[in-house]
Coordinates of C-alpha atoms in Angstrom, one line a residue:
Chain Y
M1 CA 24.3 7.0 15.5
A2 CA 25.4 3.5 16.3
K3 CA 27.2 0.6 14.9
V4 CA 25.1 -2.5 14.0
T5 CA 26.4 -6.1 14.7
L6 CA 24.7 -9.3 13.1
S7 CA 25.9 -12.4 14.4
G8 CA 24.6 -15.5 13.1
V9 CA 21.3 -14.1 11.9
S10 CA 19.0 -16.6 10.3
K11 CA 15.4 -16.6 9.1
T12 CA 13.6 -19.9 8.4
Y13 CA 9.8 -19.8 7.5
A14 CA 7.5 -22.5 8.1
K15 CA 8.1 -25.6 5.9
N16 CA 12.0 -25.3 6.5
I17 CA 12.3 -22.7 3.9
T18 CA 15.6 -20.7 4.7
A19 CA 15.4 -17.1 3.5
V20 CA 18.4 -15.9 5.3
Q21 CA 21.4 -18.0 6.7
K22 CA 23.8 -17.5 9.3
I23 CA 24.8 -13.8 8.5
N24 CA 27.9 -12.3 10.4
A25 CA 28.5 -8.6 9.7
E26 CA 29.6 -5.6 11.3
I27 CA 28.5 -2.0 10.3
T28 CA 30.7 0.7 12.0
D29 CA 29.2 3.9 13.2
G30 CA 28.5 6.3 10.4
E31 CA 29.0 3.9 7.6
F32 CA 27.1 3.5 4.7
V33 CA 26.5 -0.2 3.8
V34 CA 24.7 -1.6 0.8
I35 CA 23.3 -5.0 0.7
V36 CA 22.9 -6.1 -2.8
G37 CA 21.9 -9.2 -4.5
P38 CA 19.3 -10.7 -6.9
S39 CA 15.8 -10.6 -6.2
G40 CA 14.8 -13.3 -3.7
C41 CA 18.3 -13.5 -2.2
G42 CA 17.0 -12.5 1.4
K43 CA 18.3 -9.0 1.4
S44 CA 15.1 -7.4 2.1
T45 CA 14.2 -10.2 4.8
L46 CA 17.6 -9.4 6.4
L47 CA 16.8 -5.5 6.5
R48 CA 13.2 -6.0 7.8
M49 CA 14.7 -8.1 10.6
I50 CA 17.1 -5.4 11.6
A51 CA 14.0 -3.2 11.5
G52 CA 12.1 -5.4 13.6
L53 CA 9.3 -6.1 11.1
E54 CA 10.2 -9.6 10.8
S55 CA 11.1 -12.0 13.7
I56 CA 14.7 -13.6 13.9
S57 CA 14.7 -17.3 13.9
S58 CA 18.1 -17.4 15.4
G59 CA 21.1 -15.3 15.9
D60 CA 21.5 -11.9 17.5
I61 CA 21.2 -8.3 16.2
F62 CA 22.8 -5.5 18.1
I63 CA 22.2 -1.8 17.3
G64 CA 24.8 0.1 19.5
D65 CA 25.2 -2.1 22.5
T66 CA 21.6 -3.0 22.7
L67 CA 20.4 -6.7 21.8
V68 CA 17.4 -5.8 19.9
N69 CA 16.0 -9.2 18.8
E70 CA 12.8 -8.8 21.0
L71 CA 12.3 -5.1 20.8
E72 CA 9.3 -3.5 18.9
P73 CA 10.5 -1.6 15.7
A74 CA 9.5 1.8 17.4
Q75 CA 11.9 0.8 20.4
R76 CA 14.9 0.2 18.2
D77 CA 15.2 3.9 17.1
V78 CA 15.6 2.9 13.5
A79 CA 13.9 4.7 10.4
M80 CA 13.0 3.1 7.3
V81 CA 12.3 4.2 3.8
F82 CA 10.0 1.8 1.9
Q83 CA 10.2 1.1 -1.7
N84 CA 6.7 2.6 -2.2
Y85 CA 7.4 5.4 0.3
A86 CA 4.3 4.3 2.4
L87 CA 3.4 8.0 3.0
Y88 CA 0.1 8.3 4.8
P89 CA -2.0 9.5 2.0
H90 CA -4.7 11.4 4.3
M91 CA -1.9 13.5 6.0
S92 CA -0.1 16.7 4.6
V93 CA 3.7 16.5 4.1
F94 CA 4.2 18.3 7.4
E95 CA 1.8 15.8 9.2
N96 CA 3.5 12.8 7.6
M97 CA 7.0 14.2 8.9
A98 CA 5.7 15.1 12.4
Y99 CA 3.6 12.0 13.1
A100 CA 6.5 10.0 14.7
L101 CA 7.6 13.2 16.8
K102 CA 3.8 13.5 17.6
I103 CA 3.4 10.0 19.1
R104 CA 6.5 10.5 21.2
G105 CA 4.8 13.5 22.7
I106 CA 7.3 16.2 21.7
A107 CA 6.4 19.7 22.3
K108 CA 4.6 21.2 19.1
N109 CA 7.0 24.1 18.7
K110 CA 9.9 21.6 18.6
I111 CA 8.2 19.4 16.2
K112 CA 7.8 22.5 13.9
L113 CA 11.4 23.3 14.1
R114 CA 12.6 19.8 13.4
V115 CA 10.3 19.3 10.6
A116 CA 11.3 22.9 9.1
Q117 CA 15.1 21.8 9.4
A118 CA 14.6 18.6 7.8
A119 CA 12.5 20.2 5.0
K120 CA 15.3 22.7 4.5
I121 CA 17.9 20.0 4.0
L122 CA 15.8 18.1 1.3
E123 CA 14.3 21.4 -0.2
I124 CA 10.7 20.4 0.3
E125 CA 9.6 23.5 2.3
P126 CA 7.1 24.5 -0.4
L127 CA 5.5 21.3 -0.1
L128 CA 4.8 20.9 3.4
K129 CA 1.1 21.7 3.0
R130 CA 0.5 19.4 0.1
K131 CA -0.8 15.8 0.3
P132 CA 1.2 12.8 -0.9
Q133 CA -1.3 12.5 -3.9
A134 CA -0.1 16.0 -5.2
L135 CA 3.4 15.0 -5.2
S136 CA 5.7 13.6 -8.0
G137 CA 7.8 10.4 -7.3
G138 CA 11.1 12.2 -6.4
Q139 CA 9.1 14.5 -4.0
R140 CA 7.6 11.5 -2.3
Q141 CA 10.9 9.9 -2.0
R142 CA 12.1 13.3 -0.4
V143 CA 9.2 13.3 2.1
A144 CA 9.8 9.5 2.9
M145 CA 13.4 10.5 3.8
G146 CA 12.4 13.6 5.6
R147 CA 10.2 11.4 7.9
C148 CA 13.2 9.5 8.7
I149 CA 15.5 12.5 9.2
V150 CA 13.1 14.3 11.8
R151 CA 13.4 11.4 14.1
D152 CA 17.0 11.6 14.3
P153 CA 17.6 7.8 14.6
K154 CA 20.6 5.6 15.3
L155 CA 20.0 4.0 12.0
F156 CA 18.6 4.5 8.5
L157 CA 17.2 1.6 6.5
F158 CA 16.6 2.0 3.0
D159 CA 14.4 -0.8 1.2
E160 CA 15.2 -0.4 -2.7
P161 CA 14.0 3.3 -2.4
L162 CA 14.9 4.2 -5.8
S163 CA 13.6 1.5 -7.7
N164 CA 10.2 3.1 -8.4
L165 CA 11.8 6.3 -10.1
D166 CA 12.6 6.9 -13.6
A167 CA 16.2 6.4 -14.6
K168 CA 17.1 10.2 -14.8
L169 CA 15.6 10.8 -11.4
R170 CA 17.1 7.7 -10.0
H171 CA 20.5 9.2 -10.8
Q172 CA 19.8 12.5 -9.4
M173 CA 18.4 11.0 -6.1
R174 CA 21.4 8.7 -5.8
L175 CA 23.7 11.7 -5.8
E176 CA 21.4 13.4 -3.3
L177 CA 21.2 10.4 -1.0
K178 CA 25.2 10.4 -0.9
K179 CA 25.4 14.2 -0.3
L180 CA 22.9 13.6 2.4
H181 CA 24.7 10.8 4.2
H182 CA 28.1 12.9 4.0
R183 CA 26.2 15.6 5.8
L184 CA 24.2 13.7 8.3
K185 CA 26.7 10.7 8.9
T186 CA 24.1 8.4 10.1
T187 CA 24.7 4.9 10.0
S188 CA 22.9 3.5 6.9
L189 CA 21.8 0.1 5.4
Y190 CA 20.7 0.2 1.8
V191 CA 19.2 -2.7 0.1
T192 CA 19.2 -2.6 -3.8
H193 CA 19.3 -5.1 -6.6
D194 CA 21.1 -2.4 -8.8
Q195 CA 24.7 -2.9 -8.6
V196 CA 25.2 0.6 -10.1
E197 CA 23.7 2.1 -6.8
A198 CA 25.6 -0.4 -4.8
M199 CA 28.9 0.5 -6.2
T200 CA 28.3 4.3 -6.2
L201 CA 26.5 4.5 -2.8
G202 CA 28.2 2.1 -0.4
D203 CA 31.3 2.6 1.8
R204 CA 31.1 -1.1 1.8
L205 CA 28.9 -3.7 0.0
I206 CA 27.5 -7.0 1.3
V207 CA 26.7 -9.3 -1.8
M208 CA 24.2 -11.9 -0.9
N209 CA 22.9 -14.8 -3.0
Q210 CA 20.5 -17.2 -1.9
G211 CA 20.4 -16.2 1.5
K212 CA 24.0 -16.3 2.3
V213 CA 26.7 -13.6 2.1
E214 CA 28.9 -14.0 -0.7
Q215 CA 31.4 -11.4 0.0
I216 CA 31.8 -8.2 2.3
G217 CA 34.0 -5.4 1.1
S218 CA 34.5 -2.1 -0.4
P219 CA 33.1 -1.6 -3.9
I220 CA 36.6 -1.5 -5.4
D221 CA 37.7 -4.6 -3.6
I222 CA 34.6 -6.5 -4.6
Y223 CA 35.1 -5.3 -8.2
Q224 CA 38.7 -6.2 -8.5
K225 CA 38.7 -9.1 -6.2
P226 CA 35.6 -10.9 -6.3
A227 CA 35.6 -13.8 -3.8
T228 CA 33.3 -16.0 -6.0
I229 CA 32.1 -16.5 -9.5
F230 CA 28.5 -15.4 -8.5
V231 CA 30.1 -11.9 -7.2
A232 CA 32.1 -11.6 -10.3
S233 CA 29.1 -12.2 -12.7
F234 CA 26.7 -9.9 -10.5
I235 CA 28.9 -6.9 -10.1
G236 CA 30.0 -4.9 -13.1
S237 CA 28.1 -4.1 -16.3
P238 CA 28.4 -5.5 -18.8
A239 CA 29.2 -8.5 -17.1
M240 CA 32.6 -10.4 -16.5
N241 CA 33.7 -12.7 -19.3
F242 CA 34.1 -16.3 -18.1
I243 CA 36.1 -18.7 -20.1
E244 CA 36.1 -22.4 -19.0
G245 CA 39.2 -24.4 -18.9
I246 CA 41.6 -26.9 -17.2
L247 CA 44.1 -25.4 -14.8
K248 CA 47.7 -26.8 -15.5
P249 CA 49.5 -25.7 -12.4
E250 CA 53.1 -27.0 -13.5
E251 CA 52.8 -24.9 -16.8
N252 CA 51.1 -22.0 -14.9
N253 CA 48.3 -21.7 -17.6
V254 CA 44.7 -22.8 -18.2
N255 CA 43.8 -24.9 -21.3
C256 CA 40.5 -23.2 -22.7
E257 CA 38.5 -25.2 -25.3
G258 CA 38.2 -23.2 -28.4
L259 CA 40.8 -20.6 -27.4
G260 CA 43.9 -22.3 -26.4
K261 CA 46.4 -22.0 -23.5
V262 CA 45.9 -18.8 -21.3
S263 CA 49.1 -18.1 -19.3
L264 CA 48.7 -17.0 -15.6
G265 CA 52.1 -16.0 -15.1
E266 CA 53.9 -16.5 -11.6
V267 CA 51.1 -17.1 -9.1
N268 CA 50.7 -18.9 -5.9
L269 CA 47.5 -20.6 -6.1
H270 CA 45.4 -22.1 -3.5
N271 CA 45.5 -25.7 -4.0
P272 CA 47.4 -25.9 -7.1
I273 CA 46.3 -29.2 -8.7
E274 CA 44.9 -29.8 -12.2
Q275 CA 41.2 -29.0 -11.9
G276 CA 38.3 -27.4 -14.0
V277 CA 38.3 -23.7 -13.5
T278 CA 36.8 -20.6 -15.0
I279 CA 38.8 -17.7 -16.0
G280 CA 37.3 -14.3 -15.4
I281 CA 38.2 -11.1 -17.3
R282 CA 36.6 -7.8 -17.3
P283 CA 35.4 -6.5 -20.7
E284 CA 37.3 -3.3 -20.3
H285 CA 40.7 -5.1 -19.5
I286 CA 40.9 -6.9 -22.8
I287 CA 43.3 -5.1 -25.0
I288 CA 42.8 -5.2 -28.9
D289 CA 45.2 -5.2 -31.8
T290 CA 48.2 -6.8 -30.2
P291 CA 49.0 -9.8 -32.1
D292 CA 52.5 -10.4 -30.5
A293 CA 51.6 -10.0 -26.9
I294 CA 51.1 -13.1 -24.4
N295 CA 47.8 -14.4 -24.2
S296 CA 46.8 -13.1 -27.6
F297 CA 43.6 -14.6 -29.5
T298 CA 41.7 -14.1 -32.4
L299 CA 37.7 -14.3 -32.7
P300 CA 35.4 -13.0 -35.2
V301 CA 33.1 -10.1 -34.1
A302 CA 29.5 -11.0 -33.7
L303 CA 27.9 -7.9 -32.7
I304 CA 28.8 -4.3 -32.0
E305 CA 26.8 -2.3 -29.4
T306 CA 27.5 1.4 -29.6
L307 CA 26.9 3.2 -26.5
G308 CA 28.3 6.7 -27.6
A309 CA 31.1 7.0 -24.9
D310 CA 32.2 3.4 -25.6
S311 CA 31.3 0.5 -27.5
L312 CA 30.8 -3.2 -26.7
L313 CA 32.2 -5.8 -29.2
H314 CA 30.7 -9.2 -28.8
C315 CA 33.1 -11.7 -30.3
G316 CA 32.9 -15.5 -30.9
G317 CA 30.2 -17.8 -29.6
F318 CA 29.4 -18.8 -33.1
D319 CA 29.5 -22.6 -32.1
P320 CA 29.3 -23.9 -28.7
T321 CA 32.9 -24.8 -28.3
Q322 CA 34.0 -21.4 -29.1
P323 CA 34.1 -18.9 -26.0
A324 CA 32.0 -15.8 -26.4
I325 CA 33.9 -12.6 -25.1
T326 CA 32.6 -9.1 -24.7
I327 CA 35.3 -6.2 -25.3
R328 CA 34.6 -2.8 -24.0
L329 CA 36.5 -0.1 -26.0
A330 CA 36.4 3.7 -25.9
G331 CA 34.7 5.7 -28.4
I332 CA 33.0 4.5 -31.7
Q333 CA 34.6 1.5 -33.3
P334 CA 34.8 0.9 -37.1
F335 CA 34.7 -3.0 -37.0
K336 CA 32.4 -5.0 -38.9
I337 CA 30.6 -7.8 -38.0
G338 CA 32.2 -11.2 -39.3
T339 CA 35.7 -9.8 -39.4
P340 CA 38.3 -11.5 -36.9
I341 CA 39.7 -9.4 -34.2
S342 CA 42.8 -10.1 -32.3
F343 CA 42.8 -9.3 -28.5
S344 CA 45.0 -10.1 -25.6
I345 CA 44.1 -10.9 -21.9
P346 CA 46.3 -9.2 -19.7
M347 CA 47.6 -11.6 -16.9
E348 CA 47.5 -9.4 -13.9
K349 CA 43.7 -8.8 -14.5
I350 CA 42.7 -12.5 -14.8
Q351 CA 40.5 -13.8 -12.1
L352 CA 40.3 -17.6 -11.5
F353 CA 37.5 -19.6 -10.2
N354 CA 37.1 -23.1 -9.0
N355 CA 34.5 -24.7 -11.0
K356 CA 33.3 -26.8 -8.3
T357 CA 33.1 -24.3 -5.3
G358 CA 32.8 -21.2 -7.4
K359 CA 35.4 -19.7 -5.2
N360 CA 38.2 -17.5 -6.4
I361 CA 41.5 -19.4 -6.1
L362 CA 43.8 -16.4 -6.5
P363 CA 45.8 -15.4 -3.4
N364 CA 44.9 -11.9 -1.8
V365 CA 41.2 -12.3 -2.1
N366 CA 39.3 -11.3 0.8
A367 CA 36.7 -14.4 0.9
M368 CA 34.0 -15.0 3.3
Chain M
M1 CA -21.6 8.7 -29.9
V2 CA -19.9 8.3 -33.2
E3 CA -22.0 10.7 -35.3
K4 CA -24.7 13.0 -34.5
R5 CA -28.2 11.6 -35.1
S6 CA -30.8 13.9 -33.8
W7 CA -33.5 11.5 -34.0
L8 CA -31.8 9.4 -31.5
D9 CA -31.1 12.3 -29.3
Y10 CA -34.8 13.0 -29.2
L11 CA -35.9 9.5 -28.5
A12 CA -33.4 9.2 -25.7
H13 CA -34.6 12.5 -24.2
F14 CA -38.4 11.4 -24.6
F15 CA -37.6 8.1 -22.7
L16 CA -35.6 10.0 -20.1
L17 CA -38.6 12.5 -19.8
F18 CA -41.1 9.8 -19.5
G19 CA -39.0 8.0 -16.9
I20 CA -38.8 11.2 -14.9
G21 CA -42.4 11.8 -15.2
L22 CA -43.1 8.3 -14.1
M23 CA -41.1 8.8 -11.0
L24 CA -42.3 12.3 -10.0
F25 CA -46.1 12.2 -10.9
P26 CA -46.9 10.2 -7.6
V27 CA -44.8 12.5 -5.7
Y28 CA -46.6 15.5 -7.3
V29 CA -49.9 13.9 -6.6
A30 CA -48.9 13.5 -2.9
F31 CA -48.0 17.0 -2.7
I32 CA -51.4 18.3 -4.2
A33 CA -53.5 16.1 -1.9
S34 CA -51.5 17.5 1.0
T35 CA -52.7 20.9 0.2
H36 CA -56.5 20.4 -0.1
T37 CA -59.1 19.6 2.4
M38 CA -60.6 16.1 2.6
P39 CA -63.8 16.9 0.8
E40 CA -61.9 18.8 -2.1
L41 CA -59.9 16.0 -2.6
M42 CA -62.9 13.4 -2.8
T43 CA -64.5 15.4 -5.6
A44 CA -64.9 13.6 -8.9
P45 CA -62.0 14.9 -11.0
M46 CA -59.4 14.9 -8.4
P47 CA -57.5 18.4 -8.3
L48 CA -54.3 18.6 -10.1
L49 CA -53.4 22.1 -8.9
P50 CA -52.3 23.1 -5.5
G51 CA -55.0 24.0 -3.0
D52 CA -54.9 26.7 -0.1
K53 CA -54.5 24.4 2.8
F54 CA -50.9 23.9 2.5
I55 CA -50.1 25.7 5.9
D56 CA -53.0 24.5 7.7
N57 CA -52.5 20.7 6.9
Y58 CA -48.7 20.8 7.5
W59 CA -49.3 22.9 10.9
Q60 CA -51.7 20.3 12.0
V61 CA -49.4 17.4 11.0
L62 CA -46.4 18.7 12.8
T63 CA -48.2 19.8 16.0
G64 CA -50.5 16.8 16.1
H65 CA -53.9 18.2 16.6
N66 CA -56.8 16.2 15.4
L67 CA -54.9 13.2 14.3
A68 CA -55.9 9.8 14.3
I69 CA -53.1 8.9 16.5
G70 CA -51.8 10.7 19.5
A71 CA -48.2 11.6 18.8
P72 CA -47.4 14.5 16.7
V73 CA -45.3 13.9 13.5
W74 CA -42.3 15.7 14.7
Q75 CA -42.0 13.3 17.4
M76 CA -42.3 10.2 15.2
M77 CA -39.6 11.8 13.0
A78 CA -37.2 12.4 15.8
N79 CA -37.9 8.7 16.8
S80 CA -37.0 7.7 13.2
L81 CA -34.0 9.8 13.3
V82 CA -32.6 8.5 16.5
M83 CA -33.3 4.9 15.2
A84 CA -31.7 5.7 11.8
L85 CA -28.6 7.6 13.2
G86 CA -28.3 4.9 16.0
I87 CA -28.2 1.9 13.4
T88 CA -26.0 3.8 11.1
F89 CA -23.1 4.7 13.7
G90 CA -23.7 1.5 15.4
K91 CA -23.0 -0.5 12.4
I92 CA -20.3 1.5 11.1
T93 CA -18.5 1.3 14.5
I94 CA -18.9 -2.3 15.0
S95 CA -18.0 -3.1 11.5
L96 CA -14.9 -1.1 11.5
L97 CA -13.8 -2.7 14.7
A98 CA -14.6 -6.4 13.4
A99 CA -12.7 -5.8 10.1
F100 CA -9.8 -4.3 11.9
A101 CA -9.5 -7.4 14.1
I102 CA -9.9 -9.8 11.0
V103 CA -7.6 -8.0 8.8
Y104 CA -4.9 -6.9 11.1
F105 CA -4.7 -9.4 13.9
R106 CA -3.5 -13.2 13.9
F107 CA -5.7 -14.8 16.5
A108 CA -6.9 -18.5 16.7
F109 CA -10.2 -19.3 14.5
R110 CA -9.7 -16.1 12.6
M111 CA -10.9 -17.3 9.4
L112 CA -13.7 -19.2 11.2
F113 CA -15.0 -16.0 12.8
F114 CA -14.9 -14.3 9.5
W115 CA -16.8 -17.0 7.9
L116 CA -19.4 -16.9 10.6
I117 CA -19.6 -13.4 10.0
F118 CA -19.9 -13.8 6.5
I119 CA -22.7 -16.5 6.6
T120 CA -25.0 -14.0 8.5
L121 CA -25.0 -12.1 5.3
M122 CA -27.6 -14.8 4.1
L123 CA -29.9 -14.2 7.2
P124 CA -31.9 -11.1 6.9
V125 CA -33.8 -9.8 10.1
E126 CA -37.1 -11.4 9.3
V127 CA -35.6 -14.9 9.5
R128 CA -34.4 -14.3 13.2
I129 CA -37.2 -11.9 14.2
L130 CA -39.1 -14.0 16.6
P131 CA -36.0 -15.1 18.8
T132 CA -34.7 -11.7 18.6
Y133 CA -38.3 -10.3 19.8
Q134 CA -37.9 -12.9 22.9
V135 CA -34.4 -11.6 23.5
V136 CA -35.4 -7.9 23.5
A137 CA -38.5 -8.5 25.4
S138 CA -37.0 -10.4 28.3
M139 CA -34.2 -7.8 28.5
G140 CA -37.0 -5.2 29.0
L141 CA -36.2 -3.2 25.9
L142 CA -39.6 -3.1 24.3
D143 CA -40.9 0.2 23.7
S144 CA -37.5 1.9 23.9
H145 CA -34.9 3.6 21.7
V146 CA -32.3 1.0 22.7
G147 CA -34.7 -1.9 21.7
L148 CA -35.5 -0.2 18.3
I149 CA -31.7 0.1 17.4
L150 CA -29.6 -2.8 19.2
P151 CA -30.8 -5.9 17.3
L152 CA -30.3 -4.1 13.9
I153 CA -26.8 -3.0 14.8
A154 CA -24.4 -5.9 13.7
S155 CA -23.8 -5.9 9.9
A156 CA -22.0 -8.6 7.8
T157 CA -22.3 -6.5 4.8
A158 CA -20.5 -3.5 6.3
T159 CA -17.8 -5.7 8.0
F160 CA -17.2 -7.4 4.7
L161 CA -17.0 -4.0 2.8
F162 CA -14.3 -2.7 5.4
R163 CA -12.4 -5.8 5.5
Q164 CA -12.2 -5.6 1.4
F165 CA -11.0 -2.0 1.9
F166 CA -8.5 -2.7 4.6
M167 CA -7.1 -5.5 2.5
T168 CA -6.1 -3.0 -0.4
V169 CA -4.2 -0.7 2.2
P170 CA -0.6 -1.3 1.4
N171 CA 1.0 -3.5 4.2
E172 CA 3.8 -0.8 4.2
I173 CA 1.5 1.8 5.6
C174 CA 0.9 -0.4 8.6
E175 CA 4.8 -1.1 8.9
A176 CA 5.6 2.5 8.6
A177 CA 3.2 3.2 11.5
R178 CA 5.0 0.5 13.5
M179 CA 8.3 2.1 12.9
D180 CA 6.8 5.6 13.8
G181 CA 5.8 4.0 17.1
A182 CA 2.1 3.9 16.6
G183 CA 0.2 1.0 18.4
P184 CA -2.7 -0.7 17.1
I185 CA -5.3 1.6 18.4
R186 CA -3.2 4.9 17.3
F187 CA -3.1 3.2 13.9
F188 CA -6.6 2.6 13.8
F189 CA -7.9 6.1 14.7
D190 CA -4.9 8.0 13.1
I191 CA -4.4 6.2 9.9
L192 CA -7.1 3.4 9.0
I193 CA -10.1 5.5 9.9
P194 CA -9.1 8.7 7.9
M195 CA -8.2 6.5 5.0
S196 CA -11.5 4.7 4.9
K197 CA -13.4 8.2 5.0
T198 CA -14.9 7.7 1.6
S199 CA -16.1 4.0 2.4
I200 CA -17.6 5.3 5.6
A201 CA -19.4 8.0 3.8
A202 CA -20.9 5.7 1.1
L203 CA -22.1 3.3 3.9
F204 CA -23.6 6.3 5.9
V205 CA -26.0 7.0 3.2
I206 CA -26.8 3.4 2.5
L207 CA -27.3 2.5 6.2
F208 CA -29.0 5.7 7.0
I209 CA -31.7 5.0 4.4
Y210 CA -31.9 1.5 5.5
G211 CA -32.5 2.6 9.2
W212 CA -34.9 5.2 8.3
N213 CA -37.0 2.5 6.2
Q214 CA -37.1 0.0 8.8
Y215 CA -40.6 -1.3 9.2
L216 CA -41.2 -4.6 10.4
W217 CA -39.1 -4.3 13.6
P218 CA -40.5 -1.2 14.8
L219 CA -43.9 -2.4 14.3
L220 CA -43.2 -5.4 16.6
V221 CA -41.3 -3.6 19.4
T222 CA -43.3 -0.4 19.6
T223 CA -46.8 -0.3 21.2
Q224 CA -46.6 3.2 22.9
E225 CA -47.3 6.0 20.7
D226 CA -44.4 7.8 22.1
Y227 CA -41.8 5.5 20.4
Y228 CA -43.6 5.3 16.9
T229 CA -41.3 5.8 13.9
I230 CA -42.7 7.7 10.9
L231 CA -43.4 4.7 8.9
I232 CA -45.3 3.3 11.7
G233 CA -47.1 6.4 12.1
I234 CA -48.3 6.5 8.3
N235 CA -49.4 2.8 8.8
R236 CA -51.6 3.7 11.8
M237 CA -53.0 6.7 10.1
L238 CA -54.2 4.4 7.1
A239 CA -55.5 1.8 9.3
V240 CA -58.5 3.7 10.9
S241 CA -61.5 1.7 11.1
D242 CA -64.9 2.6 10.1
E243 CA -63.9 5.9 8.4
V244 CA -61.9 7.2 5.5
P245 CA -58.4 8.1 6.1
Q246 CA -57.4 11.6 6.2
W247 CA -55.6 11.5 2.9
P248 CA -54.2 15.4 3.1
I249 CA -52.7 14.4 6.4
V250 CA -51.4 11.2 5.2
M251 CA -49.9 12.6 2.5
A252 CA -48.4 15.6 4.2
T253 CA -46.8 13.1 6.6
T254 CA -45.3 11.1 3.8
L255 CA -43.9 13.9 2.2
L256 CA -42.2 15.1 5.5
A257 CA -41.0 11.4 5.8
M258 CA -39.0 11.6 2.5
I259 CA -37.1 14.8 3.6
P260 CA -34.5 13.5 5.8
P261 CA -33.2 10.9 3.4
V262 CA -33.2 13.3 0.5
I263 CA -31.2 15.5 2.5
V264 CA -28.6 13.1 3.7
V265 CA -28.3 11.6 -0.2
V266 CA -28.1 15.5 -1.5
L267 CA -25.4 16.4 1.1
M268 CA -23.4 13.3 0.8
Q269 CA -23.7 12.5 -2.8
R270 CA -20.4 13.2 -3.8
Q271 CA -18.6 11.2 -1.1
F272 CA -21.1 8.5 -1.7
V273 CA -20.2 8.1 -5.4
R274 CA -16.4 8.3 -4.6
G275 CA -16.8 5.8 -1.9
L276 CA -18.6 3.3 -4.3
I277 CA -16.2 4.0 -7.1
D278 CA -12.8 4.0 -5.7
A279 CA -11.0 3.8 -2.4
E280 CA -8.8 7.0 -2.2
K281 CA -5.4 5.4 -2.1

C-alpha cells in the first residue's frame, strides 16, 4: 500500500496532440480514487502512464516515495484489471492467478496458499481448474481481480473493468468491489466513464475533460458544488438543468430570457459584475405547486418519463426562447402533456456559472 | 435442403461414390500390383485380386535385397522423415521468431524487413535453385541431411501466417504479461506459443507434407544412395536401363511412401481443421 503523487504529468503524442495535460493530484494511502470523464478525455492514458504501459512526456509520478517514471510496469509493484480482463486463454484460472508469482520465483506451496486465499475472498474456488473460455463475464472479472490480489501490490489500477458486463451484473460487481476495497484497503485508482460507478465507488473523484482535471473532490462535494459547468453537466442523472441569463449584481438576480428574473438571495459572488451566466439547478431540487414562493415560474409539460420510483417531468422548450427544464418528482405523477405547471427554484440550491470561463462563481467552491 | 427429394440424394451419392472410386482405384491397383510377381503382373488381363506375394515383396522392399538400387527402402524413408521433420520444425521455429520480432518489436526498417520477407513469397525454390546449389556445394553440404534441410527452411508463408495470428492477439494480453513481470522471452514461450498451438498444428501438417514431397532439391544435392529420399528412390527404380522396372517392388515402395503423410494427417486432422478455421481466442 502506498500513496501516489502526480506532479505536472503530461502526455503528448507526435504531431503535438496532447492527451493529458499537467495533472497534479495526490492519492493518499488506502484511498479509492475514481478518474471519471467522457471517452477520449485522457483518463485511460493517465492510468496507463501510472501503470508504466505508456511513457510520460513530462512531469513525475511517485508511487510511495519512489519516482517511477523510468521503471518497467513489473517494477512498479502495481496490478491492473483490464477492460477485457486480458486473461491468458490457454491457462487455467489457477495458472492465470499464479503466473505473476511464478515469474517472481515464489515457492510453489506459497503460491498455492496465496491463490487459495484470493480465490476464497472472491468466491471462485470451484473455478480454479477451468479455462477462461468456460467462465461467464462476471467470473472472468473476478479472476482478473484475483490475479491482482495474489500479488499484494502497492496499487490497484482498474481500467473500466465493469463496462463489458450487463447492467445487473455491473451493479453487483460494483458492490463487491466496494466491499473488497473495504477489506483489503489497497490504494486503488479506477477509471470509468460511468458517473454512477464514480459516485458510488470513489472516496474521491477526479473529473477530467479534454486532458485536463476539472475538479477533484469527494462525490458529494462534486455533486453539490460542481466547479465548472462541465462537471455539473457530467455528474448527475438526469443532468442538471441549465438556464442562461444575464447576472444583475446590484439586484442579486439573473434575468433569464423566456423565464424571468431568478433571485439569488444574499450571496458574495466572485467578480460581481453584469455578465452572461448560466444558472444550474438539479432536477430533484425543483419544487412544484408553490405559486406564492420566490422564483416561481410556470411552463407547460412537454413529456413525462415514468421510472416507477420517480417521474421525470420535461417542461418547456417549445420554442427556442423558452428554457427546457427537467423536474424529478417522487412516485407516479398525474400530469398531462401540455398543461402548465408551476414550480419554484430554491435559491440555496442554485449553481451559477460564468458563460465565458465555465467556472462556478459562487463562493465556497473547491475549484482547481 | 428445404424439402426431401430422394432422386437428388441418389444423384449426389452417385457423384460422391464416383469421385471416391476415381481417387481410390489407382491406389487399389498399386496395392494389387504390389502383391504379385512380375510375370503374373505382365499377363494380358492384369489381375485385379490380391496375389500371394504380399509378404515376400514388402520384405524384399524393406530389407533391400535384389533391388535396382543399393539402399533399402527403410533407410530412404528415414532420410525422408529426417528431411520432412527438419524442414517442418525449422520453418515453424524461424517463422515464429520472425513474426514475433515483426509484430512486437519496434526496430528501424521494420516494415522494410517485413516486405522483404513478403516478397520472397513470390519466389519458389526452383527460381533460386542454381545459386542455392552453388552455396550449399561450397559449404560442403552436398550429400548430407543438413544440406537437404537448410535451404528449404526459411518460409515467408509461415511467417506471414504467424504475423496475422499474432496481430489478432489482444494487446492487453501483452500488457498484462508485462504487468505480471514477464519479459519478451517469457511472454513468447509462456503465452504466445501456447496461444498459437492450433496454427502451429495446421502448419505442421502442411509443412510435413511439403517436406515429404520435396523432389527437385533432393534430386540435386544427393548423389550417394545413403542420402536418397524415398521419392528419389522411386525415381531411380523406374529409371533402370535396358530392362522393365520391377513394378511389384515399385508399387510396394510407393504405398509405403504414402504411409507417413497419411499418419500425420489422420492424427492431426482435428487440430489441422481448427487451426485453419479459427484461432482459439
